[in-house]
PDB file of C-alpha atoms in Angstrom:
ATOM      1  CA  MET A1228      -0.015   0.116   0.009  1.00  0.00           C
ATOM      2  CA  LYS A1229       1.281   3.557  -0.796  1.00  0.00           C
ATOM      3  CA  ILE A1230       0.037   7.007  -0.395  1.00  0.00           C
ATOM      4  CA  VAL A1231      -0.922   9.331  -3.273  1.00  0.00           C
ATOM      5  CA  PHE A1232      -1.772  12.967  -3.149  1.00  0.00           C
ATOM      6  CA  LYS A1233      -2.422  16.065  -5.282  1.00  0.00           C
ATOM      7  CA  VAL A1234      -1.826  19.494  -3.995  1.00  0.00           C
ATOM      8  CA  TRP A1235      -2.341  22.970  -5.621  1.00  0.00           C
ATOM      9  CA  LEU A1236      -2.569  26.686  -4.706  1.00  0.00           C
ATOM     10  CA  ASP A1237      -6.019  28.040  -4.969  1.00  0.00           C
ATOM     11  CA  GLN A1238      -7.117  31.752  -5.500  1.00  0.00           C
ATOM     12  CA  ASP A1239     -10.683  31.758  -6.852  1.00  0.00           C
ATOM     13  CA  GLY A1240      -9.720  28.521  -8.582  1.00  0.00           C
ATOM     14  CA  LYS A1241      -6.453  26.577  -9.221  1.00  0.00           C
ATOM     15  CA  ALA A1242      -3.650  29.108  -9.149  1.00  0.00           C
ATOM     16  CA  PHE A1243      -0.619  26.855  -9.374  1.00  0.00           C
ATOM     17  CA  GLY A1244       0.360  23.134  -9.222  1.00  0.00           C
ATOM     18  CA  ASP A1245       2.524  20.430 -10.654  1.00  0.00           C
ATOM     19  CA  GLY A1246       1.200  20.996 -14.256  1.00  0.00           C
ATOM     20  CA  PRO A1247       1.904  24.723 -14.485  1.00  0.00           C
ATOM     21  CA  TYR A1248       5.206  24.008 -12.652  1.00  0.00           C
ATOM     22  CA  GLU A1249       6.234  21.559 -15.334  1.00  0.00           C
ATOM     23  CA  LEU A1250       5.111  23.897 -18.161  1.00  0.00           C
ATOM     24  CA  LEU A1251       7.109  26.822 -16.689  1.00  0.00           C
ATOM     25  CA  LYS A1252      10.173  24.454 -16.081  1.00  0.00           C
ATOM     26  CA  ARG A1253      10.057  23.732 -19.823  1.00  0.00           C
ATOM     27  CA  VAL A1254       9.752  27.430 -20.822  1.00  0.00           C
ATOM     28  CA  GLU A1255      12.858  28.018 -18.622  1.00  0.00           C
ATOM     29  CA  LYS A1256      14.779  25.437 -20.672  1.00  0.00           C
ATOM     30  CA  THR A1257      13.457  26.286 -24.185  1.00  0.00           C
ATOM     31  CA  ASN A1258      12.704  30.034 -23.821  1.00  0.00           C
ATOM     32  CA  SER A1259       9.551  29.221 -25.792  1.00  0.00           C
ATOM     33  CA  LEU A1260       5.949  28.654 -24.534  1.00  0.00           C
ATOM     34  CA  HIS A1261       5.293  27.144 -28.026  1.00  0.00           C
ATOM     35  CA  GLN A1262       7.928  24.381 -27.473  1.00  0.00           C
ATOM     36  CA  ALA A1263       7.044  23.876 -23.759  1.00  0.00           C
ATOM     37  CA  ALA A1264       3.384  23.318 -24.665  1.00  0.00           C
ATOM     38  CA  HIS A1265       4.366  21.055 -27.550  1.00  0.00           C
ATOM     39  CA  GLN A1266       6.444  18.895 -25.299  1.00  0.00           C
ATOM     40  CA  MET A1267       3.636  18.381 -22.921  1.00  0.00           C
ATOM     41  CA  GLY A1268       1.283  17.537 -25.820  1.00  0.00           C
ATOM     42  CA  MET A1269      -0.712  20.676 -25.062  1.00  0.00           C
ATOM     43  CA  ALA A1270      -2.154  23.088 -27.661  1.00  0.00           C
ATOM     44  CA  TYR A1271      -0.303  26.488 -27.616  1.00  0.00           C
ATOM     45  CA  SER A1272      -3.634  28.414 -27.332  1.00  0.00           C
ATOM     46  CA  LYS A1273      -4.468  26.253 -24.221  1.00  0.00           C
ATOM     47  CA  ALA A1274      -1.096  26.799 -22.625  1.00  0.00           C
ATOM     48  CA  TRP A1275      -1.342  30.635 -23.361  1.00  0.00           C
ATOM     49  CA  GLY A1276      -4.746  30.764 -21.800  1.00  0.00           C
ATOM     50  CA  LEU A1277      -3.489  28.720 -18.831  1.00  0.00           C
ATOM     51  CA  ILE A1278      -0.713  31.137 -18.089  1.00  0.00           C
ATOM     52  CA  ARG A1279      -3.155  34.158 -18.442  1.00  0.00           C
ATOM     53  CA  VAL A1280      -5.459  32.618 -15.907  1.00  0.00           C
ATOM     54  CA  LEU A1281      -2.613  31.678 -13.547  1.00  0.00           C
ATOM     55  CA  GLU A1282      -1.140  35.273 -13.576  1.00  0.00           C
ATOM     56  CA  LYS A1283      -4.471  36.771 -12.916  1.00  0.00           C
ATOM     57  CA  ARG A1284      -5.070  34.578  -9.920  1.00  0.00           C
ATOM     58  CA  LEU A1285      -1.410  34.765  -8.689  1.00  0.00           C
ATOM     59  CA  GLY A1286      -1.388  38.479  -9.153  1.00  0.00           C
ATOM     60  CA  PHE A1287       1.819  38.803 -11.063  1.00  0.00           C
ATOM     61  CA  PRO A1288       3.178  38.042 -14.588  1.00  0.00           C
ATOM     62  CA  LEU A1289       4.769  34.598 -14.918  1.00  0.00           C
ATOM     63  CA  LEU A1290       6.332  35.168 -18.383  1.00  0.00           C
ATOM     64  CA  GLU A1291       7.906  37.969 -20.322  1.00  0.00           C
ATOM     65  CA  ARG A1292       7.100  37.873 -24.127  1.00  0.00           C
ATOM     66  CA  LYS A1293       9.230  38.957 -26.889  1.00  0.00           C
ATOM     67  CA  VAL A1294       7.787  39.410 -30.189  1.00  0.00           C
ATOM     68  CA  GLY A1295       9.790  38.886 -33.398  1.00  0.00           C
ATOM     69  CA  GLY A1296      13.302  40.496 -33.513  1.00  0.00           C
ATOM     70  CA  LEU A1297      16.378  38.515 -34.708  1.00  0.00           C
ATOM     71  CA  SER A1298      15.795  35.645 -32.463  1.00  0.00           C
ATOM     72  CA  GLY A1299      12.269  35.234 -33.628  1.00  0.00           C
ATOM     73  CA  GLY A1300      10.724  36.123 -30.230  1.00  0.00           C
ATOM     74  CA  GLY A1301       9.926  33.800 -27.397  1.00  0.00           C
ATOM     75  CA  SER A1302       8.862  33.598 -23.764  1.00  0.00           C
ATOM     76  CA  HIS A1303      11.015  33.926 -20.732  1.00  0.00           C
ATOM     77  CA  ILE A1304      10.257  33.372 -17.071  1.00  0.00           C
ATOM     78  CA  THR A1305      10.984  36.345 -14.932  1.00  0.00           C
ATOM     79  CA  PRO A1306      13.190  36.513 -11.710  1.00  0.00           C
ATOM     80  CA  ARG A1307      10.074  36.647  -9.703  1.00  0.00           C
ATOM     81  CA  THR A1308       8.654  33.599 -11.497  1.00  0.00           C
ATOM     82  CA  LYS A1309      11.951  31.766 -10.894  1.00  0.00           C
ATOM     83  CA  GLU A1310      11.757  32.562  -7.168  1.00  0.00           C
ATOM     84  CA  PHE A1311       8.285  31.496  -6.964  1.00  0.00           C
ATOM     85  CA  MET A1312       9.198  28.184  -8.696  1.00  0.00           C
ATOM     86  CA  SER A1313      11.824  27.653  -6.180  1.00  0.00           C
ATOM     87  CA  ASN A1314       9.526  28.144  -3.303  1.00  0.00           C
ATOM     88  CA  TYR A1315       7.008  25.798  -4.982  1.00  0.00           C
ATOM     89  CA  GLU A1316       9.832  23.113  -5.456  1.00  0.00           C
ATOM     90  CA  ARG A1317      10.706  23.218  -1.750  1.00  0.00           C
ATOM     91  CA  PHE A1318       7.134  23.368  -0.709  1.00  0.00           C
ATOM     92  CA  ARG A1319       6.278  20.373  -2.903  1.00  0.00           C
ATOM     93  CA  GLU A1320       9.144  18.278  -1.605  1.00  0.00           C
ATOM     94  CA  GLU A1321       8.495  18.991   2.043  1.00  0.00           C
ATOM     95  CA  VAL A1322       4.774  18.079   1.561  1.00  0.00           C
ATOM     96  CA  GLY A1323       5.757  14.816  -0.047  1.00  0.00           C
ATOM     97  CA  ILE A1324       8.173  13.882   2.802  1.00  0.00           C
ATOM     98  CA  SER A1325       5.717  14.910   5.347  1.00  0.00           C
ATOM     99  CA  ILE A1326       2.796  13.015   3.938  1.00  0.00           C
ATOM    100  CA  GLU A1327       4.975   9.868   3.591  1.00  0.00           C
ATOM    101  CA  LYS A1328       5.953  10.182   7.205  1.00  0.00           C
ATOM    102  CA  ILE A1329       2.389  10.570   8.482  1.00  0.00           C
ATOM    103  CA  PHE A1330       1.285   7.739   6.361  1.00  0.00           C
ATOM    104  CA  GLN A1331       4.070   5.437   7.799  1.00  0.00           C
ATOM    105  CA  LYS A1332       3.004   6.509  11.312  1.00  0.00           C
ATOM    106  CA  HIS A1333      -0.596   5.459  10.856  1.00  0.00           C
ATOM    107  CA  PHE A1334      -0.532   2.851   8.137  1.00  0.00           C
ATOM    108  CA  GLY A1335       2.952   1.266   8.502  1.00  0.00           C
ATOM    109  CA  SER A1336       1.690  -1.709  10.198  1.00  0.00           C
ATOM    110  CA  VAL A1337      -0.956  -2.354   7.488  1.00  0.00           C
ATOM    111  CA  GLN A1338       1.903  -2.393   4.969  1.00  0.00           C
ATOM    112  CA  ARG A1339       3.880  -4.840   6.929  1.00  0.00           C
ATOM    113  CA  ARG A1340       0.876  -7.015   7.240  1.00  0.00           C
ATOM    114  CA  LYS A1341       0.571  -7.214   3.494  1.00  0.00           C
ATOM    115  CA  LYS A1342       4.207  -8.172   2.757  1.00  0.00           C
TER     116      LYS A1342
ATOM    117  CA  MET B1062      -4.467  32.328  -1.476  1.00  0.00           C
ATOM    118  CA  LYS B1063      -5.015  28.859   0.116  1.00  0.00           C
ATOM    119  CA  ILE B1064      -3.859  25.362  -0.303  1.00  0.00           C
ATOM    120  CA  VAL B1065      -5.984  22.539  -1.507  1.00  0.00           C
ATOM    121  CA  PHE B1066      -5.121  18.805  -1.448  1.00  0.00           C
ATOM    122  CA  LYS B1067      -6.395  15.341  -2.251  1.00  0.00           C
ATOM    123  CA  VAL B1068      -4.956  12.351  -0.578  1.00  0.00           C
ATOM    124  CA  TRP B1069      -5.828   8.663  -0.932  1.00  0.00           C
ATOM    125  CA  LEU B1070      -4.334   5.178  -0.222  1.00  0.00           C
ATOM    126  CA  ASP B1071      -3.401   3.177  -3.212  1.00  0.00           C
ATOM    127  CA  GLN B1072      -3.059  -0.587  -3.727  1.00  0.00           C
ATOM    128  CA  ASP B1073      -3.391  -1.384  -7.530  1.00  0.00           C
ATOM    129  CA  GLY B1074      -5.643   1.578  -7.667  1.00  0.00           C
ATOM    130  CA  LYS B1075      -7.627   3.814  -5.073  1.00  0.00           C
ATOM    131  CA  ALA B1076      -7.960   1.770  -1.913  1.00  0.00           C
ATOM    132  CA  PHE B1077      -9.335   4.457   0.521  1.00  0.00           C
ATOM    133  CA  GLY B1078      -9.982   8.187   0.788  1.00  0.00           C
ATOM    134  CA  ASP B1079     -12.373  10.872   1.819  1.00  0.00           C
ATOM    135  CA  GLY B1080     -15.259   9.518  -0.184  1.00  0.00           C
ATOM    136  CA  PRO B1081     -15.129   5.853   1.061  1.00  0.00           C
ATOM    137  CA  TYR B1082     -14.628   7.202   4.649  1.00  0.00           C
ATOM    138  CA  GLU B1083     -17.785   9.364   4.367  1.00  0.00           C
ATOM    139  CA  LEU B1084     -19.740   6.396   3.025  1.00  0.00           C
ATOM    140  CA  LEU B1085     -18.559   4.160   5.831  1.00  0.00           C
ATOM    141  CA  LYS B1086     -19.246   6.977   8.454  1.00  0.00           C
ATOM    142  CA  ARG B1087     -22.939   6.975   7.194  1.00  0.00           C
ATOM    143  CA  VAL B1088     -23.132   3.123   7.443  1.00  0.00           C
ATOM    144  CA  GLU B1089     -21.947   3.421  10.961  1.00  0.00           C
ATOM    145  CA  LYS B1090     -24.683   5.761  11.871  1.00  0.00           C
ATOM    146  CA  THR B1091     -27.480   4.178   9.841  1.00  0.00           C
ATOM    147  CA  ASN B1092     -26.424   0.458   9.778  1.00  0.00           C
ATOM    148  CA  SER B1093     -27.437   0.456   6.190  1.00  0.00           C
ATOM    149  CA  LEU B1094     -25.438   0.669   3.060  1.00  0.00           C
ATOM    150  CA  HIS B1095     -28.662   1.479   1.190  1.00  0.00           C
ATOM    151  CA  GLN B1096     -29.307   4.616   3.368  1.00  0.00           C
ATOM    152  CA  ALA B1097     -25.683   5.648   3.368  1.00  0.00           C
ATOM    153  CA  ALA B1098     -25.398   5.553  -0.496  1.00  0.00           C
ATOM    154  CA  HIS B1099     -28.864   7.347  -0.669  1.00  0.00           C
ATOM    155  CA  GLN B1100     -27.642  10.106   1.507  1.00  0.00           C
ATOM    156  CA  MET B1101     -24.552  10.643  -0.821  1.00  0.00           C
ATOM    157  CA  GLY B1102     -26.716  10.573  -3.789  1.00  0.00           C
ATOM    158  CA  MET B1103     -25.058   7.403  -4.939  1.00  0.00           C
ATOM    159  CA  ALA B1104     -26.795   4.377  -6.514  1.00  0.00           C
ATOM    160  CA  TYR B1105     -26.867   1.378  -4.078  1.00  0.00           C
ATOM    161  CA  SER B1106     -25.261  -0.917  -6.673  1.00  0.00           C
ATOM    162  CA  LYS B1107     -22.408   1.567  -7.226  1.00  0.00           C
ATOM    163  CA  ALA B1108     -21.671   1.819  -3.407  1.00  0.00           C
ATOM    164  CA  TRP B1109     -21.840  -1.874  -3.071  1.00  0.00           C
ATOM    165  CA  GLY B1110     -19.354  -2.332  -6.029  1.00  0.00           C
ATOM    166  CA  LEU B1111     -17.156   0.363  -4.463  1.00  0.00           C
ATOM    167  CA  ILE B1112     -17.135  -1.461  -1.085  1.00  0.00           C
ATOM    168  CA  ARG B1113     -16.100  -4.657  -2.828  1.00  0.00           C
ATOM    169  CA  VAL B1114     -13.256  -3.192  -4.731  1.00  0.00           C
ATOM    170  CA  LEU B1115     -11.927  -1.364  -1.620  1.00  0.00           C
ATOM    171  CA  GLU B1116     -12.111  -4.634   0.449  1.00  0.00           C
ATOM    172  CA  LYS B1117     -10.150  -6.427  -2.323  1.00  0.00           C
ATOM    173  CA  ARG B1118      -7.418  -3.705  -2.416  1.00  0.00           C
ATOM    174  CA  LEU B1119      -7.285  -3.268   1.410  1.00  0.00           C
ATOM    175  CA  GLY B1120      -7.268  -7.027   2.027  1.00  0.00           C
ATOM    176  CA  PHE B1121      -9.873  -7.211   4.651  1.00  0.00           C
ATOM    177  CA  PRO B1122     -13.733  -6.935   4.757  1.00  0.00           C
ATOM    178  CA  LEU B1123     -15.070  -3.505   5.654  1.00  0.00           C
ATOM    179  CA  LEU B1124     -18.794  -4.482   6.103  1.00  0.00           C
ATOM    180  CA  GLU B1125     -20.607  -7.252   7.765  1.00  0.00           C
ATOM    181  CA  ARG B1126     -23.890  -7.874   5.857  1.00  0.00           C
ATOM    182  CA  LYS B1127     -27.084  -9.263   7.542  1.00  0.00           C
ATOM    183  CA  VAL B1128     -29.715 -10.442   5.242  1.00  0.00           C
ATOM    184  CA  GLY B1129     -33.418 -10.411   6.261  1.00  0.00           C
ATOM    185  CA  GLY B1130     -34.398 -11.338   9.894  1.00  0.00           C
ATOM    186  CA  LEU B1131     -36.602  -9.310  12.187  1.00  0.00           C
ATOM    187  CA  SER B1132     -34.690  -6.010  11.673  1.00  0.00           C
ATOM    188  CA  GLY B1133     -34.805  -6.505   7.812  1.00  0.00           C
ATOM    189  CA  GLY B1134     -31.114  -6.967   7.427  1.00  0.00           C
ATOM    190  CA  GLY B1135     -28.508  -4.204   7.004  1.00  0.00           C
ATOM    191  CA  SER B1136     -24.826  -3.548   6.880  1.00  0.00           C
ATOM    192  CA  HIS B1137     -22.519  -2.807   9.727  1.00  0.00           C
ATOM    193  CA  ILE B1138     -18.874  -1.799  10.025  1.00  0.00           C
ATOM    194  CA  THR B1139     -16.580  -4.311  11.852  1.00  0.00           C
ATOM    195  CA  PRO B1140     -14.346  -3.448  14.824  1.00  0.00           C
ATOM    196  CA  ARG B1141     -11.401  -3.669  12.357  1.00  0.00           C
ATOM    197  CA  THR B1142     -13.099  -1.213  10.106  1.00  0.00           C
ATOM    198  CA  LYS B1143     -13.724   1.186  12.913  1.00  0.00           C
ATOM    199  CA  GLU B1144     -10.063   0.949  13.810  1.00  0.00           C
ATOM    200  CA  PHE B1145      -9.007   1.559  10.330  1.00  0.00           C
ATOM    201  CA  MET B1146     -11.271   4.585  10.134  1.00  0.00           C
ATOM    202  CA  SER B1147      -9.912   6.062  13.249  1.00  0.00           C
ATOM    203  CA  ASN B1148      -6.422   5.697  11.869  1.00  0.00           C
ATOM    204  CA  TYR B1149      -7.569   7.403   8.639  1.00  0.00           C
ATOM    205  CA  GLU B1150      -9.088  10.278  10.591  1.00  0.00           C
ATOM    206  CA  ARG B1151      -5.905  10.863  12.433  1.00  0.00           C
ATOM    207  CA  PHE B1152      -3.871  10.550   9.359  1.00  0.00           C
ATOM    208  CA  ARG B1153      -6.112  13.021   7.390  1.00  0.00           C
ATOM    209  CA  GLU B1154      -6.047  15.583  10.222  1.00  0.00           C
ATOM    210  CA  GLU B1155      -2.307  15.390  10.600  1.00  0.00           C
ATOM    211  CA  VAL B1156      -1.804  15.807   6.786  1.00  0.00           C
ATOM    212  CA  GLY B1157      -4.054  18.803   6.645  1.00  0.00           C
ATOM    213  CA  ILE B1158      -2.136  20.542   9.568  1.00  0.00           C
ATOM    214  CA  SER B1159       1.173  19.655   8.155  1.00  0.00           C
ATOM    215  CA  ILE B1160       0.363  20.821   4.630  1.00  0.00           C
ATOM    216  CA  GLU B1161      -1.071  24.145   5.893  1.00  0.00           C
ATOM    217  CA  LYS B1162       2.123  24.669   8.033  1.00  0.00           C
ATOM    218  CA  ILE B1163       4.438  23.985   4.980  1.00  0.00           C
ATOM    219  CA  PHE B1164       2.224  26.295   2.858  1.00  0.00           C
ATOM    220  CA  GLN B1165       2.495  29.100   5.399  1.00  0.00           C
ATOM    221  CA  LYS B1166       6.341  28.695   5.534  1.00  0.00           C
ATOM    222  CA  HIS B1167       6.871  29.001   1.902  1.00  0.00           C
ATOM    223  CA  PHE B1168       3.921  31.154   0.698  1.00  0.00           C
ATOM    224  CA  GLY B1169       2.956  33.006   3.800  1.00  0.00           C
ATOM    225  CA  SER B1170       4.592  36.190   2.391  1.00  0.00           C
ATOM    226  CA  VAL B1171       2.674  35.816  -0.913  1.00  0.00           C
ATOM    227  CA  GLN B1172      -0.583  35.783   1.082  1.00  0.00           C
ATOM    228  CA  ARG B1173       0.393  38.923   2.993  1.00  0.00           C
ATOM    229  CA  ARG B1174       1.289  40.677  -0.214  1.00  0.00           C
ATOM    230  CA  LYS B1175      -2.249  40.067  -1.436  1.00  0.00           C
ATOM    231  CA  LYS B1176      -4.134  41.475   1.609  1.00  0.00           C
TER     232      LYS B1176
END
């Protein structure tokens, strides 16, 4: 037996969670929301709409967009987004460790019985 | 901003969580899976099927069924089920407290900014 969980920030609806985190992580690597969305099998329009909704709920812009230019434009995460993502990473890791510990405390004996 | 989470036990699929807990809690009060299912707007056949699946995944019977008799039959939780539900209650409460604490630690300042 194991424990499974989902966790997300809420501000009048889902404001951040694992999905958005993964999307932004890919934007960080590719500097492109187009590529990030494509890698996740997501339509660009859906990814763009998601970012807009999250920005509204979080209250700050997640991406800086450059249109055209020599490099052909692209999307970049901002320093504040980077800081927010780091916070989320630590939050997410601590939640995982904590839930596993509480699970073992209350259901460890069930697991042992099933071995 | 607030934190939202879902948590469940898994053993080759969902083995226990808030939904099953609520269903069993209602069986405990009514001594009837029929009534418990009805109160939750669930078809009896679905509730019965759910209990069967959970029992298989957990590895022990959750309900004792009495058919007919003077009282007209019914379903009762067993002492082991009661113990398991108490474990789950404590587990669930501690997870909630812990996640809230970790959330405040990493996102407390974000909340304050939004006030």
